[in-house]
């Protein structure tokens, strides 16, 4: 320990320091110098080492005292230039400086107030330079209006009552002026008399120290502005990658919403999409990239684009996730994503789905009972080495299903199952259109503008139609056993059904021709069992033929001499769209659609 530093605190040290200062001044007056001649001239290097320690005791009031630590400016000498030239530089001790001298030399703004009205006792030069001269003895609310503008007058009262210091950070003067960090410290003035409590309160004061932190505040504001710009860019990218308008299938009513996290949270990679597959079937997808910022949004955009491409293949849900799993690892091996891919088939009244580490789909039936979609649930996308499987859940007329990301149900300090249970309760009581239900679920789960995570929610309803609306939706099917009589039976069946649905003659003729060509193609290239299905909605006529062979047809150019190979080309020419897919139980389905004229 350096006892020189602490010697000023020992009893009698201050008197000895004063005596040494007077002795040094007398020597300087006689021209004797502050150090012996031999030491100043360094005639005998060994004399300094052999001199008694009491000849020159350590003095905290002397600048550059050699202590053997090599802190002097001479190389290895431990002495100052003043010592080498024989001149002693005296530094005043703290006891020799008045409080006014100390506070007056501070670059920070300092003011001293006293009494219950905080009357001005002192302001230093920096304070005067910053705010102008102040009248001593005047109350602070009159003499120091800048304190009121900075909101410090209540702080002065609090410090005076509690007797404890308080600090207020980054207080900015009105009009965009300087910023200050203000420290208010209680001070007791010497009492001049009186024993009443009022006298003590009168002599209690507050020392106000204002440190100018304008540069720091401006740097912080620039940083915040940069973060805001980056966040706005990420949010813009995120929203631009989401569907600007959801596709609305004939048999479903769908609404979705996306809520980015609050201003303190980075934008995540939540996304959703609705994809019309044809033949009345609809793909629904929702996912969450486990990351933040622009990178997560970019990965999300790539996955969403890939989902739309794979959906056009009309694959089962688990095969779509299998393809996405490999793609996610190629995009960025350090980021994984959860996802649910589901396909709604109105003919079956089912929602087929596959999940990659995502939260379960919730379905409320027409009676208000809420069910969770059971397993299978595989690991998130990008982990690899897993074979995903598909499951089904009923979605009949009057049912409502909800797909969502973890931001809706996950809370700090709570199990996520509690959040899912809260969502079930909210869904059981939520009524209205899908848009209304989305809003009610968000409010019920406490999602607002300051929520700490991104939230994506999709609500779909299978309407329970009745009356005139129900007359616009019909199904008809015919089982075909094969043989030469299958084609005539199919044509006669289609003719009768389309006529009963009161379609125009031209549309009836096109429908019969398409049904005949699809059945003929199935008879030639497929295997039993075969089925012809006709379906009408308020927007289109759908014709579909299924058989037991899983080889998908393709459109090809037939040569003039060929007797076959023109069926699919004819269907593609007369219909609005056509397609084919493999069915879950084996076999295939080939379909085409005709747009109905506006009613």
Coordinates of C-alpha atoms in Angstrom, one line a residue:
X1 CA 0.0 0.0 0.0
X2 CA 1.2 3.5 -0.8
X3 CA 1.2 5.1 2.7
X4 CA 2.1 8.5 1.2
X5 CA -1.4 8.7 -0.2
X6 CA -3.0 8.0 3.1
X7 CA -0.7 10.0 5.4
X8 CA -2.8 13.1 5.1
X9 CA -5.5 11.4 7.1
X10 CA -3.4 10.6 10.1
X11 CA -3.6 12.9 13.2
X12 CA -1.1 15.7 13.0
X13 CA -0.3 15.2 9.4
X14 CA -1.8 18.4 8.3
X15 CA 0.3 20.4 10.8
X16 CA 3.5 18.7 9.7
X17 CA 2.6 19.3 6.0
X18 CA 2.1 23.1 6.8
X19 CA 5.5 23.2 8.6
X20 CA 7.3 21.5 5.7
X21 CA 5.8 24.0 3.2
X22 CA 7.0 26.9 5.3
X23 CA 10.5 25.3 5.6
X24 CA 10.6 24.8 1.8
X25 CA 9.6 28.4 1.2
X26 CA 12.4 29.7 3.5
X27 CA 15.0 27.5 1.7
X28 CA 13.9 28.8 -1.7
X29 CA 14.2 32.4 -0.5
X30 CA 17.8 31.7 0.7
X31 CA 18.6 30.1 -2.7
X32 CA 19.4 26.8 -1.1
X33 CA 17.1 24.9 -3.5
X34 CA 14.6 22.2 -2.7
X35 CA 17.1 19.3 -2.7
X36 CA 20.8 18.9 -1.7
X37 CA 23.3 20.1 -4.3
X38 CA 24.9 16.7 -4.5
X39 CA 21.5 15.1 -5.3
X40 CA 20.4 17.9 -7.7
X41 CA 23.7 17.8 -9.5
X42 CA 23.9 14.0 -9.2
X43 CA 27.6 14.2 -8.3
X44 CA 27.3 11.0 -6.2
X45 CA 24.8 8.5 -7.5
X46 CA 25.1 6.4 -4.4
X47 CA 24.4 9.3 -2.0
X48 CA 20.7 9.3 -2.8
X49 CA 20.5 5.6 -2.0
X50 CA 22.5 6.0 1.2
X51 CA 20.7 9.1 2.5
X52 CA 18.5 8.5 5.6
X53 CA 14.8 8.1 4.9
X54 CA 13.9 10.9 7.4
X55 CA 15.8 13.6 5.4
X56 CA 13.0 13.9 2.9
X57 CA 9.8 12.3 4.1
X58 CA 7.0 11.7 1.7
X59 CA 4.9 14.7 1.3
X60 CA 1.5 14.5 -0.4
X61 CA 1.6 18.2 -1.1
X62 CA 4.7 18.0 -3.3
X63 CA 4.3 17.1 -6.9
X64 CA 6.5 14.4 -8.4
X65 CA 7.9 13.0 -5.1
X66 CA 10.3 10.1 -5.9
X67 CA 9.0 6.9 -4.3
X68 CA 11.1 4.4 -6.2
X69 CA 8.3 3.5 -8.5
X70 CA 9.7 5.2 -11.6
X71 CA 6.8 7.6 -12.0
X72 CA 9.1 10.6 -12.7
X73 CA 9.8 12.0 -16.2
X74 CA 13.5 11.2 -16.2
X75 CA 14.5 7.9 -17.5
X76 CA 14.8 5.6 -14.5
X77 CA 15.4 8.4 -12.1
X78 CA 12.0 8.7 -10.3
X79 CA 12.4 12.5 -10.2
X80 CA 10.7 15.4 -11.9
X81 CA 12.4 18.2 -14.0
X82 CA 11.7 20.6 -11.1
X83 CA 13.7 18.3 -8.7
X84 CA 16.6 17.8 -11.1
X85 CA 16.9 21.6 -11.4
X86 CA 16.6 22.2 -7.7
X87 CA 13.2 23.9 -7.8
X88 CA 10.4 22.6 -5.5
X89 CA 6.8 22.9 -6.9
X90 CA 4.3 23.3 -4.2
X91 CA 0.7 22.1 -4.8
X92 CA -2.0 23.4 -2.4
X93 CA -3.6 20.8 -0.2
X94 CA -7.4 20.3 -0.3
X95 CA -7.7 22.1 3.0
X96 CA -6.2 25.2 1.5
X97 CA -8.9 25.4 -1.3
X98 CA -12.3 26.8 -0.6
X99 CA -15.5 25.1 -1.9
X100 CA -16.1 28.1 -4.1
X101 CA -12.7 27.6 -5.8
X102 CA -13.2 23.9 -6.3
X103 CA -16.8 24.2 -7.7
X104 CA -15.8 27.3 -9.8
X105 CA -13.2 25.3 -11.7
X106 CA -15.5 22.4 -12.6
X107 CA -16.5 22.3 -16.3
X108 CA -19.9 20.9 -15.3
X109 CA -22.7 23.2 -14.3
X110 CA -23.1 23.5 -10.5
X111 CA -25.8 25.3 -8.5
X112 CA -26.4 25.3 -4.7
X113 CA -29.8 26.0 -3.3
X114 CA -31.1 25.9 0.3
X115 CA -34.3 26.1 2.2
X116 CA -37.8 24.8 1.5
X117 CA -38.1 27.3 -1.5
X118 CA -34.7 26.2 -2.8
X119 CA -33.2 29.7 -2.7
X120 CA -30.1 30.2 -4.8
X121 CA -26.9 30.2 -2.7
X122 CA -24.3 29.7 -5.4
X123 CA -23.8 29.0 -9.1
X124 CA -20.4 28.4 -10.7
X125 CA -18.9 30.0 -13.8
X126 CA -20.0 27.2 -16.1
X127 CA -23.6 27.5 -14.9
X128 CA -23.5 31.3 -15.6
X129 CA -21.9 30.7 -19.0
X130 CA -24.7 28.2 -19.9
X131 CA -27.8 29.9 -18.5
X132 CA -26.6 33.4 -17.5
X133 CA -26.1 35.2 -14.2
X134 CA -28.5 34.3 -11.4
X135 CA -29.6 36.4 -8.4
X136 CA -28.6 34.9 -5.0
X137 CA -31.3 34.4 -2.5
X138 CA -34.1 34.1 -5.0
X139 CA -36.3 31.0 -5.1
X140 CA -35.3 28.4 -7.7
X141 CA -38.7 28.5 -9.6
X142 CA -38.0 32.2 -10.2
X143 CA -34.2 32.5 -10.4
X144 CA -33.5 29.1 -12.0
X145 CA -36.4 28.6 -14.5
X146 CA -34.3 26.2 -16.5
X147 CA -34.6 23.7 -13.7
X148 CA -38.4 23.8 -14.1
X149 CA -38.1 23.3 -17.9
X150 CA -35.9 20.2 -17.2
X151 CA -38.5 18.9 -14.7
X152 CA -36.1 19.0 -11.8
X153 CA -38.1 21.1 -9.2
X154 CA -40.0 18.0 -7.9
X155 CA -36.7 16.1 -7.7
X156 CA -35.3 18.9 -5.5
X157 CA -38.2 18.5 -3.1
X158 CA -37.7 14.7 -3.0
X159 CA -34.0 14.9 -2.3
X160 CA -34.6 17.5 0.5
X161 CA -37.3 15.3 2.1
X162 CA -35.5 12.0 1.9
X163 CA -31.9 13.2 2.4
X164 CA -30.8 10.9 -0.3
X165 CA -29.1 11.8 -3.6
X166 CA -31.1 11.3 -6.8
X167 CA -30.0 11.3 -10.5
X168 CA -32.0 12.1 -13.6
X169 CA -30.5 11.0 -16.9
X170 CA -30.7 12.7 -20.3
X171 CA -32.9 15.6 -19.5
X172 CA -33.2 17.7 -22.6
X173 CA -34.0 21.4 -22.4
X174 CA -37.1 22.6 -24.3
X175 CA -36.6 23.6 -27.9
X176 CA -34.1 20.9 -28.7
X177 CA -31.4 22.4 -26.5
X178 CA -28.6 20.6 -24.6
X179 CA -29.1 17.4 -22.7
X180 CA -27.9 16.9 -19.2
X181 CA -27.5 14.2 -16.6
X182 CA -28.4 15.8 -13.3
X183 CA -27.3 14.7 -9.9
X184 CA -28.9 16.3 -6.8
X185 CA -27.1 15.7 -3.5
X186 CA -28.4 16.8 -0.1
X187 CA -26.2 19.3 1.7
X188 CA -26.4 20.6 5.4
X189 CA -25.5 24.2 5.8
X190 CA -23.9 25.3 9.2
X191 CA -26.7 26.5 11.5
X192 CA -26.4 30.1 12.7
X193 CA -28.8 29.6 15.7
X194 CA -32.2 28.4 16.7
X195 CA -33.3 25.0 17.8
X196 CA -36.7 24.7 16.1
X197 CA -37.2 22.1 13.4
X198 CA -37.9 24.9 11.0
X199 CA -34.4 26.1 11.5
X200 CA -32.9 22.8 10.6
X201 CA -35.1 22.6 7.5
X202 CA -34.1 26.1 6.5
X203 CA -30.4 25.1 6.5
X204 CA -31.0 21.9 4.4
X205 CA -29.8 22.5 0.8
X206 CA -29.3 20.6 -2.4
X207 CA -26.2 20.6 -4.6
X208 CA -27.2 20.4 -8.3
X209 CA -24.6 19.0 -10.7
X210 CA -25.5 19.1 -14.4
X211 CA -23.2 17.2 -16.7
X212 CA -23.6 18.1 -20.4
X213 CA -24.3 14.8 -22.3
X214 CA -25.5 16.4 -25.5
X215 CA -23.0 14.5 -27.6
X216 CA -23.8 11.3 -26.0
X217 CA -27.6 11.9 -26.3
X218 CA -27.2 12.8 -30.0
X219 CA -25.1 9.6 -30.6
X220 CA -27.8 7.6 -28.9
X221 CA -30.5 9.2 -31.0
X222 CA -28.6 8.5 -34.2
X223 CA -28.2 4.9 -33.1
X224 CA -31.9 4.7 -32.4
X225 CA -32.8 6.3 -35.7
X226 CA -30.6 3.8 -37.5
X227 CA -32.3 0.9 -35.6
X228 CA -35.7 2.4 -36.5
X229 CA -34.7 2.5 -40.2
X230 CA -33.4 -1.1 -40.1
X231 CA -36.6 -2.2 -38.4
X232 CA -38.8 -0.3 -40.9
X233 CA -36.8 -2.0 -43.7
X234 CA -37.3 -5.4 -42.1
X235 CA -41.0 -4.8 -41.6
X236 CA -41.4 -3.6 -45.1
X237 CA -39.6 -6.6 -46.5
X238 CA -41.6 -8.9 -44.2
X239 CA -45.0 -7.4 -45.3
X240 CA -44.0 -7.4 -49.0
X241 CA -43.2 -11.1 -48.8
X242 CA -46.6 -11.9 -47.3
X243 CA -49.6 -12.3 -49.6
X244 CA -51.1 -8.9 -50.3
X245 CA -54.5 -10.4 -50.8
X246 CA -55.6 -13.9 -49.7
X247 CA -57.1 -16.2 -52.2
X248 CA -60.7 -17.0 -51.3
X249 CA -61.7 -20.6 -52.3
X250 CA -65.3 -21.4 -53.2
X251 CA -65.9 -23.5 -50.1
X252 CA -63.9 -21.6 -47.4
X253 CA -63.9 -18.2 -45.9
X254 CA -60.4 -17.2 -44.8
X255 CA -58.8 -14.2 -43.0
X256 CA -55.3 -13.8 -41.7
X257 CA -53.3 -11.1 -39.8
X258 CA -49.7 -10.4 -39.1
X259 CA -48.6 -8.2 -36.1
X260 CA -44.9 -7.4 -35.9
X261 CA -43.3 -7.2 -32.5
X262 CA -43.0 -4.0 -30.6
X263 CA -40.4 -1.3 -31.3
X264 CA -38.0 -3.0 -28.9
X265 CA -38.3 -6.3 -30.7
X266 CA -36.6 -7.3 -33.9
X267 CA -38.8 -8.4 -36.8
X268 CA -39.1 -12.2 -37.1
X269 CA -39.9 -14.6 -39.9
X270 CA -43.6 -15.4 -39.4
X271 CA -45.6 -16.1 -42.6
X272 CA -48.8 -17.5 -43.9
X273 CA -50.3 -18.3 -47.3
X274 CA -53.4 -19.7 -49.1
X275 CA -52.9 -21.6 -52.3
X276 CA -55.8 -22.8 -54.6
X277 CA -54.9 -26.3 -55.8
X278 CA -57.8 -26.8 -58.2
X279 CA -60.8 -29.2 -58.2
X280 CA -62.0 -27.3 -55.1
X281 CA -59.0 -28.2 -52.9
X282 CA -57.1 -25.5 -51.0
X283 CA -53.6 -25.6 -49.4
X284 CA -53.1 -23.5 -46.2
X285 CA -49.6 -22.9 -44.7
X286 CA -48.3 -21.0 -41.7
X287 CA -44.7 -21.0 -40.5
X288 CA -42.1 -19.2 -38.3
X289 CA -38.4 -18.8 -39.1
X290 CA -36.5 -19.0 -35.8
X291 CA -34.5 -15.8 -36.2
X292 CA -34.7 -12.1 -36.2
X293 CA -34.3 -9.2 -38.6
X294 CA -33.9 -8.9 -42.3
X295 CA -32.1 -12.3 -42.6
X296 CA -35.1 -14.1 -41.1
X297 CA -37.5 -12.3 -43.3
X298 CA -35.4 -13.2 -46.4
X299 CA -35.3 -16.9 -45.4
X300 CA -39.1 -16.7 -44.8
X301 CA -39.6 -15.3 -48.3
X302 CA -37.6 -18.1 -49.9
X303 CA -39.5 -20.8 -48.0
X304 CA -42.9 -19.2 -48.9
X305 CA -41.9 -19.2 -52.6
X306 CA -40.8 -22.8 -52.4
X307 CA -44.1 -23.8 -50.7
X308 CA -46.1 -22.3 -53.5
X309 CA -43.9 -24.2 -56.1
X310 CA -44.2 -27.5 -54.3
X311 CA -48.0 -27.0 -53.8
X312 CA -48.4 -26.8 -57.6
X313 CA -47.2 -30.4 -57.7
X314 CA -50.3 -31.3 -55.6
X315 CA -48.4 -33.5 -53.3
X316 CA -49.5 -34.9 -49.9
X317 CA -48.7 -32.5 -47.0
X318 CA -45.9 -34.7 -45.6
X319 CA -44.1 -34.8 -49.0
X320 CA -44.3 -31.1 -49.3
X321 CA -42.6 -30.7 -45.8
X322 CA -40.0 -33.3 -46.8
X323 CA -39.0 -31.2 -49.8
X324 CA -39.0 -28.0 -47.7
X325 CA -36.8 -29.7 -45.1
X326 CA -34.0 -30.3 -47.6
X327 CA -34.4 -26.8 -49.0
X328 CA -34.3 -25.1 -45.6
X329 CA -30.9 -26.7 -44.9
X330 CA -29.5 -25.5 -48.2
X331 CA -30.8 -21.9 -47.7
X332 CA -29.2 -21.4 -44.3
X333 CA -28.1 -24.3 -42.1
X334 CA -27.9 -22.0 -39.1
X335 CA -31.6 -21.1 -39.2
X336 CA -34.5 -23.5 -38.8
X337 CA -38.2 -23.0 -39.2
X338 CA -41.4 -24.5 -38.0
X339 CA -44.3 -25.0 -40.4
X340 CA -47.8 -26.5 -40.8
X341 CA -49.0 -27.4 -44.3
X342 CA -52.6 -28.4 -44.7
X343 CA -54.9 -29.3 -47.6
X344 CA -58.7 -28.9 -47.4
X345 CA -60.8 -31.2 -49.6
X346 CA -64.5 -30.2 -49.6
X347 CA -65.6 -33.5 -51.1
X348 CA -64.2 -35.4 -48.1
X349 CA -64.9 -32.7 -45.4
X350 CA -61.4 -33.2 -44.1
X351 CA -58.3 -31.1 -43.4
X352 CA -55.1 -33.2 -44.2
X353 CA -52.0 -31.7 -42.6
X354 CA -48.4 -32.3 -41.7
X355 CA -46.4 -30.4 -39.0
X356 CA -42.7 -29.6 -38.8
X357 CA -42.3 -28.7 -35.1
X358 CA -45.2 -26.3 -35.2
X359 CA -48.1 -25.7 -32.8
X360 CA -51.3 -27.8 -33.3
X361 CA -54.2 -26.7 -35.4
X362 CA -57.3 -25.9 -33.4
X363 CA -60.8 -26.7 -34.9
X364 CA -64.1 -25.7 -33.4
X365 CA -67.1 -27.6 -34.7
X366 CA -70.6 -26.3 -35.3
X367 CA -71.5 -27.2 -31.7
X368 CA -68.7 -25.1 -30.2
X369 CA -66.4 -27.9 -29.2
X370 CA -62.7 -27.2 -29.7
X371 CA -60.3 -30.0 -30.7
X372 CA -56.6 -30.0 -31.2
X373 CA -55.1 -31.7 -34.3
X374 CA -53.3 -34.7 -33.0
X375 CA -49.8 -35.9 -33.9
X376 CA -47.9 -36.5 -36.2
X377 CA -45.5 -33.6 -35.5
X378 CA -42.0 -33.9 -36.8
X379 CA -38.9 -31.7 -36.0
X380 CA -38.5 -28.2 -37.5
X381 CA -37.5 -27.7 -41.1
X382 CA -33.7 -27.7 -41.7
X383 CA -32.9 -30.4 -39.2
X384 CA -32.9 -33.2 -41.7
X385 CA -33.0 -37.0 -41.2
X386 CA -36.8 -37.2 -40.5
X387 CA -39.6 -38.7 -42.5
X388 CA -42.7 -36.6 -42.0
X389 CA -46.2 -38.1 -42.0
X390 CA -49.7 -36.7 -42.6
X391 CA -52.8 -36.7 -40.4
X392 CA -56.4 -35.6 -40.9
X393 CA -59.0 -33.7 -38.8
X394 CA -62.6 -33.2 -39.7
X395 CA -63.7 -29.8 -41.0
X396 CA -67.4 -30.0 -41.7
X397 CA -70.0 -27.3 -42.4
X398 CA -70.1 -24.7 -39.6
X399 CA -66.5 -25.5 -38.5
X400 CA -63.8 -23.0 -37.8
X401 CA -60.0 -23.8 -37.8
X402 CA -57.2 -21.6 -36.5
X403 CA -53.5 -21.8 -37.5
X404 CA -51.1 -19.6 -35.6
X405 CA -47.4 -18.9 -34.6
X406 CA -45.9 -19.2 -31.2
X407 CA -46.0 -15.4 -30.6
X408 CA -49.7 -15.7 -30.0
X409 CA -49.5 -18.2 -27.1
X410 CA -46.0 -18.1 -25.8
X411 CA -45.3 -15.9 -22.7
X412 CA -42.2 -15.6 -20.5
X413 CA -42.5 -17.6 -17.3
X414 CA -45.4 -19.7 -18.6
X415 CA -45.7 -23.1 -20.2
X416 CA -46.7 -22.8 -23.8
X417 CA -49.4 -25.4 -23.2
X418 CA -51.1 -22.8 -20.9
X419 CA -51.1 -20.4 -23.8
X420 CA -52.6 -23.0 -26.2
X421 CA -55.3 -23.7 -23.6
X422 CA -56.1 -20.0 -23.3
X423 CA -56.4 -19.9 -27.1
X424 CA -58.8 -22.8 -27.0
X425 CA -61.0 -21.0 -24.5
X426 CA -61.0 -17.8 -26.6
X427 CA -61.8 -19.7 -29.8
X428 CA -64.7 -21.5 -28.1
X429 CA -66.4 -18.1 -27.4
X430 CA -65.4 -16.3 -30.6
X431 CA -68.2 -15.8 -33.1
X432 CA -68.4 -13.9 -36.3
X433 CA -66.6 -13.8 -39.6
X434 CA -62.9 -15.0 -39.9
X435 CA -61.8 -11.3 -39.8
X436 CA -63.7 -10.7 -36.6
X437 CA -62.4 -13.9 -35.0
X438 CA -58.8 -12.9 -35.8
X439 CA -59.2 -9.6 -34.0
X440 CA -61.0 -11.2 -31.0
X441 CA -58.3 -13.9 -30.6
X442 CA -55.5 -11.2 -30.7
X443 CA -57.2 -9.2 -28.0
X444 CA -58.1 -12.2 -25.9
X445 CA -54.4 -13.3 -25.9
X446 CA -53.2 -9.8 -25.1
X447 CA -51.4 -9.0 -28.4
X448 CA -51.0 -5.3 -28.9
X449 CA -48.5 -2.9 -30.5
X450 CA -46.0 -3.4 -27.8
X451 CA -46.0 -7.2 -27.9
X452 CA -42.6 -8.7 -27.7
X453 CA -42.8 -11.2 -30.5
X454 CA -44.2 -11.4 -34.0
X455 CA -47.7 -13.0 -34.4
X456 CA -49.3 -14.5 -37.4
X457 CA -52.9 -15.9 -37.2
X458 CA -55.1 -17.5 -39.9
X459 CA -58.7 -18.4 -39.5
X460 CA -60.8 -20.4 -41.9
X461 CA -64.4 -21.3 -41.9
X462 CA -66.4 -24.0 -43.7
X463 CA -69.8 -22.2 -44.0
X464 CA -73.0 -24.1 -43.2
X465 CA -75.1 -23.1 -46.2
X466 CA -78.9 -23.2 -46.4
X467 CA -81.7 -21.8 -48.5
X468 CA -80.9 -20.3 -51.9
X469 CA -77.1 -20.3 -51.1
X470 CA -77.2 -24.0 -50.7
X471 CA -78.7 -24.5 -54.1
X472 CA -75.5 -23.2 -55.7
X473 CA -73.4 -26.1 -54.2
X474 CA -74.1 -29.6 -55.4
X475 CA -72.2 -32.9 -55.8
X476 CA -72.9 -35.9 -58.0
X477 CA -70.8 -39.1 -58.4
X478 CA -71.0 -42.3 -60.6
X479 CA -69.1 -45.5 -60.0
X480 CA -67.7 -46.9 -63.3
X481 CA -66.9 -50.6 -63.5
X482 CA -65.2 -50.5 -66.8
X483 CA -66.0 -52.1 -70.1
X484 CA -67.4 -50.7 -73.3
X485 CA -70.5 -49.4 -71.6
X486 CA -68.6 -47.1 -69.2
X487 CA -68.2 -44.2 -71.7
X488 CA -71.9 -44.1 -72.8
X489 CA -73.0 -44.3 -69.1
X490 CA -70.7 -41.5 -68.2
X491 CA -72.0 -39.2 -71.0
X492 CA -75.6 -39.9 -70.1
X493 CA -74.9 -39.3 -66.4
X494 CA -73.2 -36.0 -67.1
X495 CA -75.9 -34.9 -69.5
X496 CA -78.6 -35.5 -66.9
X497 CA -76.8 -33.9 -64.0
X498 CA -75.8 -30.8 -65.8
X499 CA -79.2 -30.3 -67.2
X500 CA -80.7 -30.6 -63.7
X501 CA -78.4 -27.9 -62.5
X502 CA -79.8 -25.6 -65.1
X503 CA -76.6 -24.8 -66.8
X504 CA -76.6 -23.1 -70.3
X505 CA -76.7 -25.5 -73.2
X506 CA -73.2 -24.6 -74.4
X507 CA -71.8 -25.2 -70.9
X508 CA -73.6 -28.5 -70.7
X509 CA -72.2 -29.7 -74.0
X510 CA -68.6 -28.7 -73.0
X511 CA -69.1 -30.5 -69.6
X512 CA -70.3 -33.7 -71.3
X513 CA -67.4 -33.6 -73.8
X514 CA -64.9 -33.2 -71.0
X515 CA -66.4 -36.0 -68.9
X516 CA -66.3 -38.3 -71.9
X517 CA -62.7 -37.6 -72.7
X518 CA -61.5 -38.0 -69.0
X519 CA -63.4 -41.3 -68.7
X520 CA -62.0 -42.6 -72.0
X521 CA -58.5 -41.7 -70.9
X522 CA -59.0 -43.6 -67.6
X523 CA -60.4 -46.6 -69.4
X524 CA -57.4 -46.8 -71.7
X525 CA -54.6 -46.0 -69.3
X526 CA -56.1 -46.6 -65.8
X527 CA -57.3 -49.5 -63.8
X528 CA -60.6 -50.0 -61.8
X529 CA -62.1 -48.9 -59.6
X530 CA -63.1 -45.7 -61.5
X531 CA -65.4 -42.9 -60.5
X532 CA -66.8 -39.9 -62.2
X533 CA -67.5 -36.9 -59.9
X534 CA -69.3 -33.7 -60.8
X535 CA -69.3 -30.7 -58.5
X536 CA -70.7 -27.2 -58.8
X537 CA -70.1 -24.2 -56.7
X538 CA -71.2 -20.6 -57.0
X539 CA -68.2 -19.9 -59.3
X540 CA -67.3 -23.0 -61.2
X541 CA -68.1 -26.5 -62.5
X542 CA -65.6 -29.2 -61.6
X543 CA -65.4 -32.6 -63.4
X544 CA -63.1 -35.3 -61.9
X545 CA -62.3 -38.9 -62.7
X546 CA -60.4 -41.2 -60.4
X547 CA -58.9 -44.7 -61.0
X548 CA -56.5 -47.1 -59.4
X549 CA -53.4 -46.4 -61.6
X550 CA -50.9 -43.9 -60.2
X551 CA -49.3 -42.9 -63.5
X552 CA -50.2 -39.2 -64.1
X553 CA -51.2 -38.2 -67.6
X554 CA -49.4 -35.5 -69.5
X555 CA -50.4 -33.4 -72.4
X556 CA -48.6 -34.3 -75.6
X557 CA -48.7 -33.4 -79.3
X558 CA -50.4 -36.1 -81.3
X559 CA -49.3 -36.8 -84.9
X560 CA -52.0 -36.5 -87.7
X561 CA -51.9 -40.3 -88.1
X562 CA -52.3 -41.1 -84.4
X563 CA -55.7 -42.4 -83.3
X564 CA -55.2 -41.6 -79.6
X565 CA -53.4 -39.0 -77.5
X566 CA -55.7 -36.1 -78.1
X567 CA -58.0 -36.4 -75.0
X568 CA -56.0 -34.3 -72.5
X569 CA -55.3 -31.7 -75.2
X570 CA -59.0 -31.4 -75.9
X571 CA -59.8 -31.0 -72.2
X572 CA -57.0 -28.4 -71.8
X573 CA -58.4 -26.5 -74.7
X574 CA -62.1 -26.3 -73.7
X575 CA -61.7 -26.0 -69.9
X576 CA -60.5 -23.1 -67.8
X577 CA -57.9 -25.3 -66.1
X578 CA -57.0 -28.9 -65.6
X579 CA -54.7 -31.0 -63.5
X580 CA -53.9 -34.4 -61.9
X581 CA -52.7 -35.7 -58.6
X582 CA -52.0 -39.0 -56.9
X583 CA -54.6 -40.0 -54.3
X584 CA -53.7 -41.0 -50.7
X585 CA -55.0 -44.6 -51.1
X586 CA -53.1 -45.2 -54.4
X587 CA -54.2 -44.3 -57.8
X588 CA -54.8 -40.8 -59.4
X589 CA -57.4 -38.2 -60.0
X590 CA -57.6 -36.1 -63.2
X591 CA -59.8 -33.0 -63.2
X592 CA -60.9 -29.9 -65.1
X593 CA -62.8 -26.8 -64.3
X594 CA -65.2 -24.5 -66.1
X595 CA -65.8 -21.0 -64.9
X596 CA -69.5 -20.2 -64.5
X597 CA -70.9 -17.0 -66.0
X598 CA -71.6 -14.2 -63.6
X599 CA -75.0 -14.3 -62.0

